[in-house]
Coordinates of C-alpha atoms in Angstrom, one line a residue:
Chain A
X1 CA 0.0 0.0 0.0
X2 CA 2.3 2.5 1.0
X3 CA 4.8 1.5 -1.8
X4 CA 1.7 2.0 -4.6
X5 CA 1.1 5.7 -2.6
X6 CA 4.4 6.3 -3.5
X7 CA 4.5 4.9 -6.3
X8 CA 1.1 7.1 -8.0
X9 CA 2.6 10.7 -6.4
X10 CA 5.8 10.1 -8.0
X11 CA 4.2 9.4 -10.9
X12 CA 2.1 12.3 -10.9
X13 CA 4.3 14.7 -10.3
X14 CA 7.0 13.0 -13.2
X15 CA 3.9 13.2 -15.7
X16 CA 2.8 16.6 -14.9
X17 CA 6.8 17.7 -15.5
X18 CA 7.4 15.9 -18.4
X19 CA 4.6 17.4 -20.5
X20 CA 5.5 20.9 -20.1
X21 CA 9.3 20.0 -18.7
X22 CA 8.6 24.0 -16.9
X23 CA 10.6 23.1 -14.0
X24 CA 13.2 21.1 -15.4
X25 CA 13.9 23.8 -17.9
X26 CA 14.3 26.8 -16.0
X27 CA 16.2 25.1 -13.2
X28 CA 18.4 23.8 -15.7
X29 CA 19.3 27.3 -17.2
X30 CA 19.8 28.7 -13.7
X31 CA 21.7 26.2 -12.6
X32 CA 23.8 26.7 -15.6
X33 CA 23.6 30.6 -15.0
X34 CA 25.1 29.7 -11.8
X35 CA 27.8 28.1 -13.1
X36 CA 29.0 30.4 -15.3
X37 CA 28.9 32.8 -13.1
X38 CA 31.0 31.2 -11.5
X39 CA 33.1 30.9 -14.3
X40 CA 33.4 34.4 -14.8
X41 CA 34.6 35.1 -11.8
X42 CA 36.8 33.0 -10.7
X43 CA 38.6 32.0 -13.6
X44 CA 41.2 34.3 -14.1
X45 CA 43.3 33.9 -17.7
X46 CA 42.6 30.5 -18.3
X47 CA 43.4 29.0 -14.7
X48 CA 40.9 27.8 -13.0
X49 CA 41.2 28.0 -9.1
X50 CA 42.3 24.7 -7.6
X51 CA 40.0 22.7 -5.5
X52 CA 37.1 24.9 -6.4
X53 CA 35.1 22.6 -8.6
X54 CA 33.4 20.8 -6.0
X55 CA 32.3 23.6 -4.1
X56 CA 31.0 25.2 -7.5
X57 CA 29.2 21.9 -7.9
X58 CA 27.2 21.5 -5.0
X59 CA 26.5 25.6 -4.8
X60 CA 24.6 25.4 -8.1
X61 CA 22.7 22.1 -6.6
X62 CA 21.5 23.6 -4.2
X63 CA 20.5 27.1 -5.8
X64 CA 19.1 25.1 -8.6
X65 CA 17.4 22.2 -5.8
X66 CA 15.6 25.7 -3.7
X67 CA 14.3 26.9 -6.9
X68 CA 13.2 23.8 -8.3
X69 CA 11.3 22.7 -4.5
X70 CA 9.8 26.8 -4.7
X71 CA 8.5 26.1 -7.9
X72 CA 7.3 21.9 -7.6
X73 CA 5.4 23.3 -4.5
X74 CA 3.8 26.4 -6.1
X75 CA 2.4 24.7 -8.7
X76 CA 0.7 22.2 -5.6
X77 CA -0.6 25.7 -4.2
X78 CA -2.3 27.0 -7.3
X79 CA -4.5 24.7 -8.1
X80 CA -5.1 23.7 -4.5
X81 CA -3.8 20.1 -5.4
X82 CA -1.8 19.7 -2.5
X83 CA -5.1 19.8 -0.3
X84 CA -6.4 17.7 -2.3
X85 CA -3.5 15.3 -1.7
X86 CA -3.7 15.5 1.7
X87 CA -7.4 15.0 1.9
X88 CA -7.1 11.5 0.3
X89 CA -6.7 8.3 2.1
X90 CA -3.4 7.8 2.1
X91 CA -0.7 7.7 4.5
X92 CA 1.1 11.3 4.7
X93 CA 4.6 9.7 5.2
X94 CA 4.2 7.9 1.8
X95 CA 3.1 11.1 0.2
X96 CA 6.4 12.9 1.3
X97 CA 8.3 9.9 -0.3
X98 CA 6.5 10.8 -3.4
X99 CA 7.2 13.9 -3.2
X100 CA 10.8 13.7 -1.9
X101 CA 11.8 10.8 -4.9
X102 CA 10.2 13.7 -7.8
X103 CA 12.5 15.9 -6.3
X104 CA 15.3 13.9 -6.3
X105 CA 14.6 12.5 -9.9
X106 CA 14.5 16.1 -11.0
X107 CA 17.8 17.6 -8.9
X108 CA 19.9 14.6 -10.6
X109 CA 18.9 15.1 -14.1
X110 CA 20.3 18.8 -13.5
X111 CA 23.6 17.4 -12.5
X112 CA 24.0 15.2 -15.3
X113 CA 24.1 17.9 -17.4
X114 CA 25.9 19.9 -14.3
X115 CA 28.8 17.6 -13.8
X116 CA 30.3 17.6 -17.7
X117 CA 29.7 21.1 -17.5
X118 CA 31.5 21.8 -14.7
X119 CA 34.6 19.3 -15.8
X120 CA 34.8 21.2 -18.8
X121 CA 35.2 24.7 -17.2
X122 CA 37.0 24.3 -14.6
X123 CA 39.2 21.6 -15.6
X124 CA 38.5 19.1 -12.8
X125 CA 38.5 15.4 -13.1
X126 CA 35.3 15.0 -12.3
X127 CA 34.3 12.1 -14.8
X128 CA 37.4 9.9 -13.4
X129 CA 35.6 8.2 -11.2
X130 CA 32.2 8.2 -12.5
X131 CA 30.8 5.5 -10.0
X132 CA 31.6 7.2 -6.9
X133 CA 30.4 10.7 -7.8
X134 CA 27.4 9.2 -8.8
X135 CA 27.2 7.3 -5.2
X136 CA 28.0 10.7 -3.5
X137 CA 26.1 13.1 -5.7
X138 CA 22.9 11.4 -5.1
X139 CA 23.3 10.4 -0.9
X140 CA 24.0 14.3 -1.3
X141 CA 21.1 15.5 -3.2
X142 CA 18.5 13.2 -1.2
X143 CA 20.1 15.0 2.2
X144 CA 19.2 18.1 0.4
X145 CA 15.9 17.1 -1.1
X146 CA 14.4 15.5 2.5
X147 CA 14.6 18.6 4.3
X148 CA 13.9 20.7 1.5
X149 CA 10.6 19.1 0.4
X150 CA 9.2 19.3 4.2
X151 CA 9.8 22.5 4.4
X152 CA 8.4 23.7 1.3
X153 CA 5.9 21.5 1.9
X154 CA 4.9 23.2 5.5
X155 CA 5.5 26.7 3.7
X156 CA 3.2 26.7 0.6
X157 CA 0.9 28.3 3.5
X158 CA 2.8 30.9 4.6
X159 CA 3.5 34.2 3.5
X160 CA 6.8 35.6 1.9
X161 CA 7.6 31.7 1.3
X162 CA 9.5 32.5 -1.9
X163 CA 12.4 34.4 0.5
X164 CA 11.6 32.0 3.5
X165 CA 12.6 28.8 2.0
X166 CA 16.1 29.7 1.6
X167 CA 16.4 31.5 5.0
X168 CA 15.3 28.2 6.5
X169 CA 16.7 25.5 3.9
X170 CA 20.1 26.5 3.9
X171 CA 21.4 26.7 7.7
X172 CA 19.9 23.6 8.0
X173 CA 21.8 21.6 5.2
X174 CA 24.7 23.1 5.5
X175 CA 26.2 20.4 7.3
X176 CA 24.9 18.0 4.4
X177 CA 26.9 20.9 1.7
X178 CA 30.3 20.4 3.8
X179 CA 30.2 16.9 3.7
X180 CA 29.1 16.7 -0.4
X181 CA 32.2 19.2 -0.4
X182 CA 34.5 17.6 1.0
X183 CA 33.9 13.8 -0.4
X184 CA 33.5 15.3 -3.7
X185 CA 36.9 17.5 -3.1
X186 CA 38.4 14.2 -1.7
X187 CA 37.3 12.2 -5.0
X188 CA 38.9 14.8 -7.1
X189 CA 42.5 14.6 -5.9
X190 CA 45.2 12.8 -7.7
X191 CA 45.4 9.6 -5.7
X192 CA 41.9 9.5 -3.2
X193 CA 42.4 9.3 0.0
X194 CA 39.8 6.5 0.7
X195 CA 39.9 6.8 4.8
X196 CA 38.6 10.6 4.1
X197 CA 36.3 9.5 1.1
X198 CA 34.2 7.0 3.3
X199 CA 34.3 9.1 6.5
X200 CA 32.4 12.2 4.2
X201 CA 30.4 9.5 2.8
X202 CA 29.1 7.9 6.1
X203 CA 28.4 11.2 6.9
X204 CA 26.2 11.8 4.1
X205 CA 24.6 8.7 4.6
X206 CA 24.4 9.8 8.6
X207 CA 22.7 12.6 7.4
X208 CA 20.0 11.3 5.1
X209 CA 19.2 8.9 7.5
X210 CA 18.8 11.2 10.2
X211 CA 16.9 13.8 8.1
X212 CA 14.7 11.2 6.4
X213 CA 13.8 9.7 9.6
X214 CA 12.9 13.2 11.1
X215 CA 11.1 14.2 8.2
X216 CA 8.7 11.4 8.3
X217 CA 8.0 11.2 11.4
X218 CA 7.2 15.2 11.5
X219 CA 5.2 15.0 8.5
X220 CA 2.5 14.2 9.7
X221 CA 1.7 16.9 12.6
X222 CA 3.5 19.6 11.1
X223 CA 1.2 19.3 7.6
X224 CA -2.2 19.0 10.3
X225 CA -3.9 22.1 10.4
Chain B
X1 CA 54.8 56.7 20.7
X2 CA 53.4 59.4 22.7
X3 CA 49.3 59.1 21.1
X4 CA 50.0 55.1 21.4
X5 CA 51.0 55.5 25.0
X6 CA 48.3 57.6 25.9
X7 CA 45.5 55.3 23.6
X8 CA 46.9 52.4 26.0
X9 CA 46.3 54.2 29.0
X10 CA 43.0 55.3 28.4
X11 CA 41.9 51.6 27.5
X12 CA 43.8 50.4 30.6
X13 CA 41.6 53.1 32.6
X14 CA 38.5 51.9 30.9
X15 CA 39.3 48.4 32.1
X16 CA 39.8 49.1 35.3
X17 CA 36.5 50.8 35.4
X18 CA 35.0 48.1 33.8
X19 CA 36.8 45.3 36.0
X20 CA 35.8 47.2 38.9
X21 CA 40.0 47.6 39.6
X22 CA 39.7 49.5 43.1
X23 CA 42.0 52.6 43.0
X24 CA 44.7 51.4 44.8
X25 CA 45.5 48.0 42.3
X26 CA 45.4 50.9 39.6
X27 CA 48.4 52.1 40.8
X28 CA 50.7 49.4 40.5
X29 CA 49.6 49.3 36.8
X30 CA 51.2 52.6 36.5
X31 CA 54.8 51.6 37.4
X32 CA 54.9 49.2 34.3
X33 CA 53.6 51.9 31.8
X34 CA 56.5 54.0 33.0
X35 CA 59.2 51.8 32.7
X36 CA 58.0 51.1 29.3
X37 CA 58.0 54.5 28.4
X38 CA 61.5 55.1 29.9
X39 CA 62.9 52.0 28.4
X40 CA 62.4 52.9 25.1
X41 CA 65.2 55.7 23.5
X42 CA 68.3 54.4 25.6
X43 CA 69.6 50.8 24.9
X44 CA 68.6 48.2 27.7
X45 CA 71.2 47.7 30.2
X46 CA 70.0 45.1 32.3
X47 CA 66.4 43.3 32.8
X48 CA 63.8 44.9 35.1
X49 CA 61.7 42.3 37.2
X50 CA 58.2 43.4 37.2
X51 CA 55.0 41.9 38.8
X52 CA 52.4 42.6 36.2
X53 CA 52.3 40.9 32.5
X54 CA 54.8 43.0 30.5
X55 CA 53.2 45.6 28.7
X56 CA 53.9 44.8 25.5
X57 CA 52.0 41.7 26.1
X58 CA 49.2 44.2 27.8
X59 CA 48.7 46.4 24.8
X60 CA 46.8 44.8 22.4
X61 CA 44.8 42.2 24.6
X62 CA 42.9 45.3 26.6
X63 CA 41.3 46.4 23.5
X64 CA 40.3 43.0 23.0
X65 CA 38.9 42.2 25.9
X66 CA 37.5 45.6 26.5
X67 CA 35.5 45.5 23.7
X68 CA 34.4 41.9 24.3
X69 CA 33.3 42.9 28.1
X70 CA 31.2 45.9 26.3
X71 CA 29.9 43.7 23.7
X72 CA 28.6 41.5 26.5
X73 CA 27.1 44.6 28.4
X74 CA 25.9 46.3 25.6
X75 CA 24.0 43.3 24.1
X76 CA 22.2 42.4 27.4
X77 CA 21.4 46.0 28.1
X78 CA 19.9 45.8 24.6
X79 CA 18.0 42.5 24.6
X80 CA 16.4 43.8 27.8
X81 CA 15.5 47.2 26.6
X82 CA 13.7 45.4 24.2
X83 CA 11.8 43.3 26.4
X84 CA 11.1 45.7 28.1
X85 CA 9.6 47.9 25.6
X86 CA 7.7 45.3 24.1
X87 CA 6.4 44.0 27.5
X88 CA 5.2 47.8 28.1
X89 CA 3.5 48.1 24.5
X90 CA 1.9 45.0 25.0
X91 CA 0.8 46.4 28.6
X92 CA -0.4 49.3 27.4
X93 CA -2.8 47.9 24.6
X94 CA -4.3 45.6 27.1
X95 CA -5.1 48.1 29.4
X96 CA -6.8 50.2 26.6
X97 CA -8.4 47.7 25.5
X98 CA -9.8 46.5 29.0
X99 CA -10.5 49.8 29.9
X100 CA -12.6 50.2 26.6
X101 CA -14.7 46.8 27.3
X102 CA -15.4 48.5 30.5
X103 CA -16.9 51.3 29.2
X104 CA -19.1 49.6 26.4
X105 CA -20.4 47.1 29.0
X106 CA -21.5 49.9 30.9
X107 CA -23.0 51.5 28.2
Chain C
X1 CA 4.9 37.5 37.3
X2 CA 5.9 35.1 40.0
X3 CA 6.5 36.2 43.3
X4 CA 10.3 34.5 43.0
X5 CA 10.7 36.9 40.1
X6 CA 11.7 40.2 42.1
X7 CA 14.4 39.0 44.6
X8 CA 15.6 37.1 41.7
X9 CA 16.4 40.0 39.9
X10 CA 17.7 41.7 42.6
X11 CA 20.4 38.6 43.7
X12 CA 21.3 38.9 39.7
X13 CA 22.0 42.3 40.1
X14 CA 24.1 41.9 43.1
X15 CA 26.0 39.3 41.6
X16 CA 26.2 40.8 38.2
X17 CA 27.6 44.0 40.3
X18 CA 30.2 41.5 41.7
X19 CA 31.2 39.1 39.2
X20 CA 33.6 41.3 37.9
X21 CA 35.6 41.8 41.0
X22 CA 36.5 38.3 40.7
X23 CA 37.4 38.6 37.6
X24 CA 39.8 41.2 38.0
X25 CA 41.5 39.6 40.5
X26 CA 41.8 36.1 39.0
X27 CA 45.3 35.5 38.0
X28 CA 46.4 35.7 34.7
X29 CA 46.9 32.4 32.4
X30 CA 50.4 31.2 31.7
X31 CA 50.4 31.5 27.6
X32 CA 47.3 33.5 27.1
X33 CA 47.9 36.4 29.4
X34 CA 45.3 39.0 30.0
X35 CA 43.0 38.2 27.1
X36 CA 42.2 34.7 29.0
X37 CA 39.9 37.0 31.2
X38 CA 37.2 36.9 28.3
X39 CA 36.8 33.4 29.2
X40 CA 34.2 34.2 32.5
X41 CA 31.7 35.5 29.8
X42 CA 32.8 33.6 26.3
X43 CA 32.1 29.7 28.2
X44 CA 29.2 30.8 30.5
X45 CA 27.7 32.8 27.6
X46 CA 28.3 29.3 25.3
X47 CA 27.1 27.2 28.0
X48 CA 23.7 29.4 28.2
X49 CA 23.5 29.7 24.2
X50 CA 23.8 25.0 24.4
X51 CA 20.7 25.7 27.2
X52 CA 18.3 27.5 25.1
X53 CA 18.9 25.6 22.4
X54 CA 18.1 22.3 24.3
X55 CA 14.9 24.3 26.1
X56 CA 14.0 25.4 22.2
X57 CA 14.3 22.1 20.9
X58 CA 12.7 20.2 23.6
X59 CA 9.8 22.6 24.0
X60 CA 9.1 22.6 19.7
X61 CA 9.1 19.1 20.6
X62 CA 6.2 18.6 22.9
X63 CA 4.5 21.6 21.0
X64 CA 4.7 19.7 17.5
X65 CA 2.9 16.7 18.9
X66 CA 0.6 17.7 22.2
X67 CA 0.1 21.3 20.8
X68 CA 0.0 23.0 23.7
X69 CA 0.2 26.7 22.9
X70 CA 2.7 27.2 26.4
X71 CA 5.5 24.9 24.8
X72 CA 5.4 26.9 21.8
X73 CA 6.0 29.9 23.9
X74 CA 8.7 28.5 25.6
X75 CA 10.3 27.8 22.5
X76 CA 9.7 31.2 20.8
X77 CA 11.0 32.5 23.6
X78 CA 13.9 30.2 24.1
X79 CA 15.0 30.8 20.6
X80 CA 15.3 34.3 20.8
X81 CA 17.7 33.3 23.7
X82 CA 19.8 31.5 21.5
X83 CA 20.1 34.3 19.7
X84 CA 21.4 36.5 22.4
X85 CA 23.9 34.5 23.8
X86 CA 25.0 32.8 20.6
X87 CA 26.0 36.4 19.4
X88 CA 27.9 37.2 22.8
X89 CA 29.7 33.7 22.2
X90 CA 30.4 34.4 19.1
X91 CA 31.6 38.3 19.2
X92 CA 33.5 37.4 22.6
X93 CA 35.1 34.1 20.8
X94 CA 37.3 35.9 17.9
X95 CA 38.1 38.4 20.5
X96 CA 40.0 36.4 22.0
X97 CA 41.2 34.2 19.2
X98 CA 43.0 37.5 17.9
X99 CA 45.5 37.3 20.7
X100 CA 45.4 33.6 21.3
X101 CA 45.3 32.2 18.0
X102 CA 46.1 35.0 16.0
X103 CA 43.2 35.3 13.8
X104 CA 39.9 36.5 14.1
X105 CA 38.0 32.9 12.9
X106 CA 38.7 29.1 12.2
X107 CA 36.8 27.0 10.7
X108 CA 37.1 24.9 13.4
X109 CA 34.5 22.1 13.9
X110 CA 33.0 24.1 17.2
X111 CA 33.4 27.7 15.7
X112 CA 30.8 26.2 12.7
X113 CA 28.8 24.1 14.7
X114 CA 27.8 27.2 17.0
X115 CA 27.6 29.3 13.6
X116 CA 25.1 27.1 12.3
X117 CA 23.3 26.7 15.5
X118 CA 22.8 30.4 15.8
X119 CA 22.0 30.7 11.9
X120 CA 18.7 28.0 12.3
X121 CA 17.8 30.2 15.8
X122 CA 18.1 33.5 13.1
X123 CA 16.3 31.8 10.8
X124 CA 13.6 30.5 13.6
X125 CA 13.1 34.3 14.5
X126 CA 12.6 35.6 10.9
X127 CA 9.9 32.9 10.6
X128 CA 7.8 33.8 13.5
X129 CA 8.0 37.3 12.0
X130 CA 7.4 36.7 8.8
X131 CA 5.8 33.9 8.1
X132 CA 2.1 34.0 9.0
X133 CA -0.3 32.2 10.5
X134 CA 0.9 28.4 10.8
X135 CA 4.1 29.5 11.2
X136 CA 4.7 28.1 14.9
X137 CA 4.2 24.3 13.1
X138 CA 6.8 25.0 11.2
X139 CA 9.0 26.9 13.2
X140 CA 8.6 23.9 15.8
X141 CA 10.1 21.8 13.3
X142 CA 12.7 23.6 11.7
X143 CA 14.1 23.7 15.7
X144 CA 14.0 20.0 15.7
X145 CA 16.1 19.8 12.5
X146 CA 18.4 22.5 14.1
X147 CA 18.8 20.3 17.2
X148 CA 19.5 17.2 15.5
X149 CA 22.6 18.9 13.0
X150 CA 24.4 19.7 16.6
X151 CA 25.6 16.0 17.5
X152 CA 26.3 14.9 13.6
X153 CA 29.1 18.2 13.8
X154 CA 30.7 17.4 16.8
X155 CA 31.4 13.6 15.3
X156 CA 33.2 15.4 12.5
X157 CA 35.7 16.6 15.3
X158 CA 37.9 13.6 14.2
X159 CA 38.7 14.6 10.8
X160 CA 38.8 18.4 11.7
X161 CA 41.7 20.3 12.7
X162 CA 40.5 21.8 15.9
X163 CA 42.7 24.7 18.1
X164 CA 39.8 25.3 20.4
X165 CA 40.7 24.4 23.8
X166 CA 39.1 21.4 24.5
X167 CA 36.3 20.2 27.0
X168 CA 39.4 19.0 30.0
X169 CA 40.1 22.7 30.9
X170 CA 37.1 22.9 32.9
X171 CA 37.4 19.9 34.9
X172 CA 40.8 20.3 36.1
X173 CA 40.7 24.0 37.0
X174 CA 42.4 25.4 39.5
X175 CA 40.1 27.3 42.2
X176 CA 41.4 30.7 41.4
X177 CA 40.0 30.4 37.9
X178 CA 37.6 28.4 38.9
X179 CA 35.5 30.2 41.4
X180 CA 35.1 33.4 39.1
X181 CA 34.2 31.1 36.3
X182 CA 31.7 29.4 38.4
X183 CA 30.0 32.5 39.6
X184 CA 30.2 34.2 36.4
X185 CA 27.7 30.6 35.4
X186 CA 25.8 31.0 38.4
X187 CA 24.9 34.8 37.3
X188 CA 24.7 33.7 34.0
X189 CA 22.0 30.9 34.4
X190 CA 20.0 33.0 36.6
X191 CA 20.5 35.6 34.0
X192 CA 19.2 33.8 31.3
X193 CA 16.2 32.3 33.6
X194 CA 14.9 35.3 34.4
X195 CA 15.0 36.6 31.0
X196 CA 13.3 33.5 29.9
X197 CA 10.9 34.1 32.1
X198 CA 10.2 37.8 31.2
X199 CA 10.2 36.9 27.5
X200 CA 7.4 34.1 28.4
X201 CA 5.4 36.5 30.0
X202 CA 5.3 38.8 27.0
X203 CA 3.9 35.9 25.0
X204 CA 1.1 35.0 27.3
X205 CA 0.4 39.1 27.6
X206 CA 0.2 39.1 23.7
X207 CA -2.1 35.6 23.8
X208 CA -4.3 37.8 26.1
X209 CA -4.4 40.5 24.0
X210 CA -5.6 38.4 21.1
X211 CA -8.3 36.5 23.5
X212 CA -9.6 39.9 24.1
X213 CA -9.7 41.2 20.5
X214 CA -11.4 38.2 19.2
X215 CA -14.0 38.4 22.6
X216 CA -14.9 42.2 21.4
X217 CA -14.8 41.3 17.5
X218 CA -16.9 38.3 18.4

């Protein structure tokens, strides 16, 4: 039951994206604005800074992942569909998967697009060890995503949400940003230190399971009017 | 030298104020300024024992902690201000409004 | 306000007035000299900024799932706290890093841990302001999330480089720096009660002021 619940709001939500792809698009170019930015200011002739490419990385994630969770929930609070959602029989927790696995879905077909980018401008090896960044780009992005969908979730009923879910979003997964960071930055060095690698990983993994758990189990009271 | 010297002292004076330094202890601070100030044009002929923490080791910390001990007074002189004054606003339109039932029951 | 409330504030006084005798005549510490005296505010003041977060948590806590309106209270209040001390510990903090360290900021496991911690309190206080009706759920839970970031930061201790002087300075003391620390707590916690306490009771004043509005409108 609750894997079907999950199942159907994933599905939704993918269905409703892919025929007019709104979202995907313009988080796409921002992210890429992002980048470039980026680009533009800190590559100075021709040398990129060193070590910079994985903080560039998981910056634009999670510019790109705030706009993208402003936008997914926005279009729940026009058309009143996320009361409608709630209102149906359904257990809430397996709604928030739903919701959580659309964002997800959505944040890492950015950083496919993100990552050669990225390799390409700033000259990192980020495509050497294709596997692992995969492993840590997605742990990372789900950290994001689990906090970030709850709380967009809880603000699509308060006012001046659009600035409010950055002021809350990002003190709150900082810790999750450090870690991405640093396993990404660890990935990237000539011979990977794998003690450091695992040890940012676990934390990731720490993390997701921590805000996950949390998220679920909040869900529920904090969505009850 | 001289403006530096007397920037010091002033800072020195403002910590004592603030540490609640009697009088008295203030004076043996004095000594150590002076033998600073005399030590510096003639070459040092022998070492002077003192009892306090050498100046030089004195002049920038006091600014330091001066301004952390204010920072610390100023911010809880602030915060409660603020209660305060919200406390009183929020006072004040109760009482209004109390006062207003009161007259439209009567009424 | 309870009866306790006035001679409390007036035994915080006194020992706000003395506290800083003590201080001036603690001795000085070997290596840091005079700038170690910024330790009687910097660790109570950290100590208190740990408290309210706890309180803030705790209270969002039993708000979130019995919903009563007094826990929420207690946490708005309590967060506000955290905001207060959290800026004394950090403003006092680089102080004296400047001398002991000799910069202004690491990024030392602790020195981000209480950064963050005192962001999600910011970010609490700009949602109760801003955020509208139904903001307490959320602020409720965005303090939970806050509270359970603390722990997963100090496990990253390992792989950090730390200066900060660790948790065994307090323990082994000696009494001369120990008794003005320990007062300077004392005044501290009582401090930080009676504020709490004050701050409380402008909440329930403002939950009477909105009883009454809606008794008149209605």
């Amino acid at each position: 039951m609750f894997a079907r619940v999950v199942w159907l709001v994933l599905r939704k939500d993918l269905m409703v994206e892919v025929r007019s792809l709104e979202i995907a698009y313009t988080t796409l170019f921002f992210a890429v604005s992002c980048v470039l930015v980026f680009a533009f200011a800190l590559v100075q002739e021709g040398r990129p800074p060193e070590d910079g490419a994985a903080g560039i990385l998981w910056i634009s994630i999670a510019f790109a992942g705030t706009l993208a969770l402003g936008r997914a929930f926005e279009r729940e609070r026009q058309s009143e569909t996320l009361r409608a959602l709630m209102l149906a029989p359904a257990a809430r927790p397996a709604i928030y998967v739903g919701k959580l696995l659309g964002i997800v879905a959505l944040l890492v077909a950015g950083e496919m697009v993100l990552v050669p980018l990225i390799a390409l401008l700033f000259q990192a090896p980020l495509l050497a060890r294709p596997v692992w960044l995969a492993v840590i780009l997605v742990t990372g992005t789900v950290g994001f995503a689990a906090v970030g969908t709850l709380f967009a979730a809880m603000l699509v009923r308060a006012r001046s949400r659009d600035v409010l879910l950055p002021v809350l979003l990002y003190p709150i997964t900082v810790p999750v940003i450090i870690a991405g960071v640093r396993a990404t930055a660890a990935l990237l060095q000539p011979d990977v230190d794998g003690e450091i690698l695992r040890f940012w990983f676990a934390l990731l993994v720490c993390f997701d399971v921590v805000f996950v758990t949390l998220a679920l189990w909040t869900f529920e009271p904090l969505m009850t009017d | 030298m001289m403006k530096r010297t007397c920037v010091a002292v002033c800072l020195i004076w403002m910590l004592g104020l603030m540490g609640g330094v009697r009088p008295g202890e203030q004076a043996t601070e004095w000594p150590s300024m002076t033998v600073l100030h005399a030590q510096q044009p003639e070459p040092q002929d022998e070492f002077v024992p003192i009892d306090e923490l050498p100046p030089q080791d004195q002049l920038p910390a006091a600014p330091l902690l001066v301004v952390a001990y204010a920072f610390v007074v100023l911010a809880l002189a602030a915060y409660l201000m603020s209660v305060a004054r919200r406390l009183g606003g929020v006072q004040r339109d109760l009482d209004r409004l109390e006062a207003e039932l009161k007259r439209s029951g009567r009424s | 306000m309870p009866k306790w409330f006035t001679p409390a504030v007036a035994l915080c006084g006194l020992m706000l007035a003395i506290s800083p005798f003590l201080i001036a005549n603690a001795p000085y510490e070997s290596t840091m000299g005079l700038v170690q005296k910024i330790f009687y505010v910097h660790l109570p003041s950290a100590w208190m900024f740990l408290l309210a977060a706890i309180v803030c948590g705790v209270a969002s806590l039993r708000f979130l799932f019995r919903g009563d309106p007094r826990h929420d209270r207690l946490a708005w209040a309590a967060a506000e706290l955290v905001v207060l001390f959290g800026i004394v510990t950090l403003v006092t903090g680089p102080l004296w890093a400047r001398k002991a360290w000799g910069v202004w900021w690491q990024w030392d496991v602790r020195l981000t841990a209480s950064l963050i911690g005192w962001m999600v309190s910011v970010a609490y206080l700009l949602l109760r302001k801003y955020g509208g009706p139904g903001s307490d759920k959320l602020a409720a839970g965005l303090a939970l999330f806050g509270m359970a970031n603390v722990p997963f930061i100090y496990v990253s201790v390992n792989y950090w480089r730390t200066i900060h002087p660790t948790t065994s300075v307090v323990p082994t003391l000696p009494t001369s720096f120990g008794l003005p620390l320990w007062f300077s707590a004392v005044t501290f916690l009582l401090l930080f009660v009676l504020l709490l306490r004050a701050r409380v009771r402008l909440e329930e004043q403002r939950a009477q002021l909105d009883a009454l509005y809606l008794s008149v409108d209605g």
